[in-house]
């Protein structure tokens, strides 16, 4: 695991009481400070991941246990092991996920919703992508 570097401040609006809850999330430096990662948990029971914090994309994604061409060093998310996981839709076509990176590499998979925990903040029904195909040029942060 990388050394602590900075902190990320997340704010979730609580619409029922009209107040903000701030959560401080420790960030870890990777790739010699070019990128940062944070630890999140997905599912019930929670599956823990170190994910890259990407401000250039609005897509949240993890690598699916159904990924056949993924690096063996990648931690895989198993939706079937989570009691709170659901596909976004009962229509398989609406569950298709794709995210294009700045270098043109395209990640593909399916969409799902599950409980996301980041620091002390728990977000039910968070939508995210489960990547099942990663291009060879994609490099995980080490």
PDB file of C-alpha atoms in Angstrom:
ATOM      1  CA  UNK A   1       0.000   0.000   0.000  1.00  0.00           C
ATOM      2  CA  UNK A   2       1.223   3.525  -0.785  1.00  0.00           C
ATOM      3  CA  UNK A   3       2.064   6.168   1.777  1.00  0.00           C
ATOM      4  CA  UNK A   4      -0.549   8.735   2.926  1.00  0.00           C
ATOM      5  CA  UNK A   5      -0.401  11.958   0.940  1.00  0.00           C
ATOM      6  CA  UNK A   6      -3.421  14.242   1.015  1.00  0.00           C
ATOM      7  CA  UNK A   7      -7.047  14.163   2.047  1.00  0.00           C
ATOM      8  CA  UNK A   8     -10.229  14.315   0.009  1.00  0.00           C
ATOM      9  CA  UNK A   9     -13.243  16.122   1.431  1.00  0.00           C
ATOM     10  CA  UNK A  10     -16.620  14.677   0.422  1.00  0.00           C
ATOM     11  CA  UNK A  11     -19.919  16.335   1.172  1.00  0.00           C
ATOM     12  CA  UNK A  12     -23.208  14.480   1.006  1.00  0.00           C
ATOM     13  CA  UNK A  13     -26.405  16.505   1.215  1.00  0.00           C
ATOM     14  CA  UNK A  14     -28.996  15.111   3.577  1.00  0.00           C
ATOM     15  CA  UNK A  15     -32.172  16.303   1.941  1.00  0.00           C
ATOM     16  CA  UNK A  16     -34.435  15.188   4.771  1.00  0.00           C
ATOM     17  CA  UNK A  17     -32.772  17.463   7.352  1.00  0.00           C
ATOM     18  CA  UNK A  18     -31.182  20.005   4.973  1.00  0.00           C
ATOM     19  CA  UNK A  19     -27.686  19.763   6.487  1.00  0.00           C
ATOM     20  CA  UNK A  20     -24.353  18.729   5.054  1.00  0.00           C
ATOM     21  CA  UNK A  21     -22.231  15.947   6.474  1.00  0.00           C
ATOM     22  CA  UNK A  22     -18.525  16.354   5.686  1.00  0.00           C
ATOM     23  CA  UNK A  23     -16.279  13.309   5.576  1.00  0.00           C
ATOM     24  CA  UNK A  24     -12.492  13.409   5.398  1.00  0.00           C
ATOM     25  CA  UNK A  25     -11.013  10.610   3.287  1.00  0.00           C
ATOM     26  CA  UNK A  26      -7.278   9.836   3.453  1.00  0.00           C
ATOM     27  CA  UNK A  27      -5.644   9.686   0.021  1.00  0.00           C
ATOM     28  CA  UNK A  28      -2.643   7.584  -0.924  1.00  0.00           C
ATOM     29  CA  UNK A  29      -0.070   8.677  -3.483  1.00  0.00           C
ATOM     30  CA  UNK A  30       0.691   6.387  -6.415  1.00  0.00           C
ATOM     31  CA  UNK A  31       2.709   6.682  -9.620  1.00  0.00           C
ATOM     32  CA  UNK A  32       5.136   9.042  -7.879  1.00  0.00           C
ATOM     33  CA  UNK A  33       2.417  11.521  -6.932  1.00  0.00           C
ATOM     34  CA  UNK A  34       0.841  11.693 -10.389  1.00  0.00           C
ATOM     35  CA  UNK A  35      -2.345  10.029  -9.109  1.00  0.00           C
ATOM     36  CA  UNK A  36      -4.094   9.374  -5.818  1.00  0.00           C
ATOM     37  CA  UNK A  37      -6.088   6.456  -4.494  1.00  0.00           C
ATOM     38  CA  UNK A  38      -8.648   6.050  -1.707  1.00  0.00           C
ATOM     39  CA  UNK A  39     -10.017   3.009   0.067  1.00  0.00           C
ATOM     40  CA  UNK A  40     -13.714   2.300  -0.486  1.00  0.00           C
ATOM     41  CA  UNK A  41     -15.997  -0.596   0.389  1.00  0.00           C
ATOM     42  CA  UNK A  42     -18.780  -1.928  -1.814  1.00  0.00           C
ATOM     43  CA  UNK A  43     -21.575  -4.287  -0.929  1.00  0.00           C
ATOM     44  CA  UNK A  44     -23.017  -6.223   1.979  1.00  0.00           C
ATOM     45  CA  UNK A  45     -20.861  -7.634   3.439  1.00  0.00           C
ATOM     46  CA  UNK A  46     -18.378  -4.951   2.344  1.00  0.00           C
ATOM     47  CA  UNK A  47     -15.665  -5.776  -0.193  1.00  0.00           C
ATOM     48  CA  UNK A  48     -12.699  -3.403   0.196  1.00  0.00           C
ATOM     49  CA  UNK A  49     -10.891  -1.723  -2.744  1.00  0.00           C
ATOM     50  CA  UNK A  50      -8.173   0.836  -3.260  1.00  0.00           C
ATOM     51  CA  UNK A  51      -9.501   2.941  -6.156  1.00  0.00           C
ATOM     52  CA  UNK A  52      -7.964   5.763  -8.148  1.00  0.00           C
ATOM     53  CA  UNK A  53      -9.519   9.183  -7.509  1.00  0.00           C
ATOM     54  CA  UNK A  54     -10.128  10.517 -11.016  1.00  0.00           C
ATOM     55  CA  UNK A  55     -11.304  14.114 -11.331  1.00  0.00           C
ATOM     56  CA  UNK A  56     -11.319  13.869 -15.129  1.00  0.00           C
ATOM     57  CA  UNK A  57     -14.223  11.422 -15.246  1.00  0.00           C
ATOM     58  CA  UNK A  58     -17.615  11.104 -13.616  1.00  0.00           C
ATOM     59  CA  UNK A  59     -17.617   7.308 -13.976  1.00  0.00           C
ATOM     60  CA  UNK A  60     -17.181   5.221 -10.837  1.00  0.00           C
ATOM     61  CA  UNK A  61     -16.122   1.668 -11.562  1.00  0.00           C
ATOM     62  CA  UNK A  62     -14.455  -1.441 -10.175  1.00  0.00           C
ATOM     63  CA  UNK A  63     -13.193  -4.542 -11.941  1.00  0.00           C
ATOM     64  CA  UNK A  64     -15.772  -7.330 -12.099  1.00  0.00           C
ATOM     65  CA  UNK A  65     -15.137 -10.924 -11.055  1.00  0.00           C
ATOM     66  CA  UNK A  66     -16.450 -11.744 -14.554  1.00  0.00           C
ATOM     67  CA  UNK A  67     -13.479 -10.011 -16.217  1.00  0.00           C
ATOM     68  CA  UNK A  68     -11.556 -12.583 -18.247  1.00  0.00           C
ATOM     69  CA  UNK A  69      -8.697 -10.420 -19.539  1.00  0.00           C
ATOM     70  CA  UNK A  70      -7.858  -8.593 -16.303  1.00  0.00           C
ATOM     71  CA  UNK A  71      -4.493  -8.573 -14.612  1.00  0.00           C
ATOM     72  CA  UNK A  72      -4.198 -11.049 -11.734  1.00  0.00           C
ATOM     73  CA  UNK A  73      -3.067  -8.189  -9.465  1.00  0.00           C
ATOM     74  CA  UNK A  74      -6.458  -6.441  -9.791  1.00  0.00           C
ATOM     75  CA  UNK A  75      -8.955  -6.963  -6.973  1.00  0.00           C
ATOM     76  CA  UNK A  76     -12.261  -8.131  -8.432  1.00  0.00           C
ATOM     77  CA  UNK A  77     -15.784  -7.176  -7.313  1.00  0.00           C
ATOM     78  CA  UNK A  78     -18.224 -10.071  -6.964  1.00  0.00           C
ATOM     79  CA  UNK A  79     -21.787  -8.731  -7.147  1.00  0.00           C
ATOM     80  CA  UNK A  80     -23.184 -12.187  -6.444  1.00  0.00           C
ATOM     81  CA  UNK A  81     -21.422 -12.163  -3.049  1.00  0.00           C
ATOM     82  CA  UNK A  82     -23.222  -8.952  -2.025  1.00  0.00           C
ATOM     83  CA  UNK A  83     -26.688  -9.114  -0.473  1.00  0.00           C
ATOM     84  CA  UNK A  84     -27.350  -5.464  -1.449  1.00  0.00           C
ATOM     85  CA  UNK A  85     -26.219  -5.581  -5.118  1.00  0.00           C
ATOM     86  CA  UNK A  86     -28.718  -5.138  -7.948  1.00  0.00           C
ATOM     87  CA  UNK A  87     -28.349  -4.465 -11.665  1.00  0.00           C
ATOM     88  CA  UNK A  88     -29.430  -0.941 -12.656  1.00  0.00           C
ATOM     89  CA  UNK A  89     -32.255  -2.319 -14.791  1.00  0.00           C
ATOM     90  CA  UNK A  90     -33.963  -5.596 -15.591  1.00  0.00           C
ATOM     91  CA  UNK A  91     -33.280  -4.706 -19.254  1.00  0.00           C
ATOM     92  CA  UNK A  92     -29.735  -5.970 -20.073  1.00  0.00           C
ATOM     93  CA  UNK A  93     -29.266  -3.249 -22.743  1.00  0.00           C
ATOM     94  CA  UNK A  94     -29.713  -0.525 -20.086  1.00  0.00           C
ATOM     95  CA  UNK A  95     -27.036  -2.167 -17.941  1.00  0.00           C
ATOM     96  CA  UNK A  96     -24.226  -1.709 -20.477  1.00  0.00           C
ATOM     97  CA  UNK A  97     -21.314   0.358 -19.105  1.00  0.00           C
ATOM     98  CA  UNK A  98     -18.537   2.049 -21.049  1.00  0.00           C
ATOM     99  CA  UNK A  99     -15.930   4.592 -19.998  1.00  0.00           C
ATOM    100  CA  UNK A 100     -13.440   6.129 -22.402  1.00  0.00           C
ATOM    101  CA  UNK A 101     -10.110   7.258 -20.964  1.00  0.00           C
ATOM    102  CA  UNK A 102      -8.176  10.321 -22.164  1.00  0.00           C
ATOM    103  CA  UNK A 103      -5.790   8.078 -24.130  1.00  0.00           C
ATOM    104  CA  UNK A 104      -8.742   6.602 -26.044  1.00  0.00           C
ATOM    105  CA  UNK A 105      -8.714   3.298 -24.154  1.00  0.00           C
ATOM    106  CA  UNK A 106     -12.227   2.037 -23.538  1.00  0.00           C
ATOM    107  CA  UNK A 107     -13.397   0.091 -20.489  1.00  0.00           C
ATOM    108  CA  UNK A 108     -16.638  -1.885 -20.859  1.00  0.00           C
ATOM    109  CA  UNK A 109     -18.892  -3.889 -18.585  1.00  0.00           C
ATOM    110  CA  UNK A 110     -22.215  -3.647 -16.789  1.00  0.00           C
ATOM    111  CA  UNK A 111     -23.882  -1.157 -14.434  1.00  0.00           C
ATOM    112  CA  UNK A 112     -25.022  -1.997 -10.939  1.00  0.00           C
ATOM    113  CA  UNK A 113     -26.087  -0.398  -7.675  1.00  0.00           C
ATOM    114  CA  UNK A 114     -24.828  -1.305  -4.231  1.00  0.00           C
ATOM    115  CA  UNK A 115     -23.946   0.201  -0.881  1.00  0.00           C
ATOM    116  CA  UNK A 116     -20.791   2.314  -1.109  1.00  0.00           C
ATOM    117  CA  UNK A 117     -18.841   3.083   2.058  1.00  0.00           C
ATOM    118  CA  UNK A 118     -16.091   5.678   1.975  1.00  0.00           C
ATOM    119  CA  UNK A 119     -14.592   6.621   5.321  1.00  0.00           C
ATOM    120  CA  UNK A 120     -17.585   6.907   7.682  1.00  0.00           C
ATOM    121  CA  UNK A 121     -20.062   7.789   4.914  1.00  0.00           C
ATOM    122  CA  UNK A 122     -22.383   5.006   3.742  1.00  0.00           C
ATOM    123  CA  UNK A 123     -24.290   5.595   0.482  1.00  0.00           C
ATOM    124  CA  UNK A 124     -27.019   3.061  -0.382  1.00  0.00           C
ATOM    125  CA  UNK A 125     -27.859   2.340  -4.026  1.00  0.00           C
ATOM    126  CA  UNK A 126     -24.746   3.975  -5.476  1.00  0.00           C
ATOM    127  CA  UNK A 127     -24.531   3.354  -9.225  1.00  0.00           C
ATOM    128  CA  UNK A 128     -21.177   2.166 -10.599  1.00  0.00           C
ATOM    129  CA  UNK A 129     -19.683   0.207 -13.466  1.00  0.00           C
ATOM    130  CA  UNK A 130     -18.365  -3.337 -13.213  1.00  0.00           C
ATOM    131  CA  UNK A 131     -15.649  -3.553 -15.823  1.00  0.00           C
ATOM    132  CA  UNK A 132     -15.477  -6.871 -17.682  1.00  0.00           C
ATOM    133  CA  UNK A 133     -13.050  -5.837 -20.423  1.00  0.00           C
ATOM    134  CA  UNK A 134      -9.889  -3.783 -19.981  1.00  0.00           C
ATOM    135  CA  UNK A 135      -7.650  -2.851 -22.929  1.00  0.00           C
ATOM    136  CA  UNK A 136      -4.045  -4.113 -22.782  1.00  0.00           C
ATOM    137  CA  UNK A 137      -2.728  -0.538 -22.580  1.00  0.00           C
ATOM    138  CA  UNK A 138      -4.541   0.090 -19.277  1.00  0.00           C
ATOM    139  CA  UNK A 139      -2.134   0.275 -16.357  1.00  0.00           C
ATOM    140  CA  UNK A 140      -3.349  -0.109 -12.781  1.00  0.00           C
ATOM    141  CA  UNK A 141      -1.751   2.266 -10.295  1.00  0.00           C
ATOM    142  CA  UNK A 142       1.042   0.519  -8.429  1.00  0.00           C
TER     143      UNK A 142
END
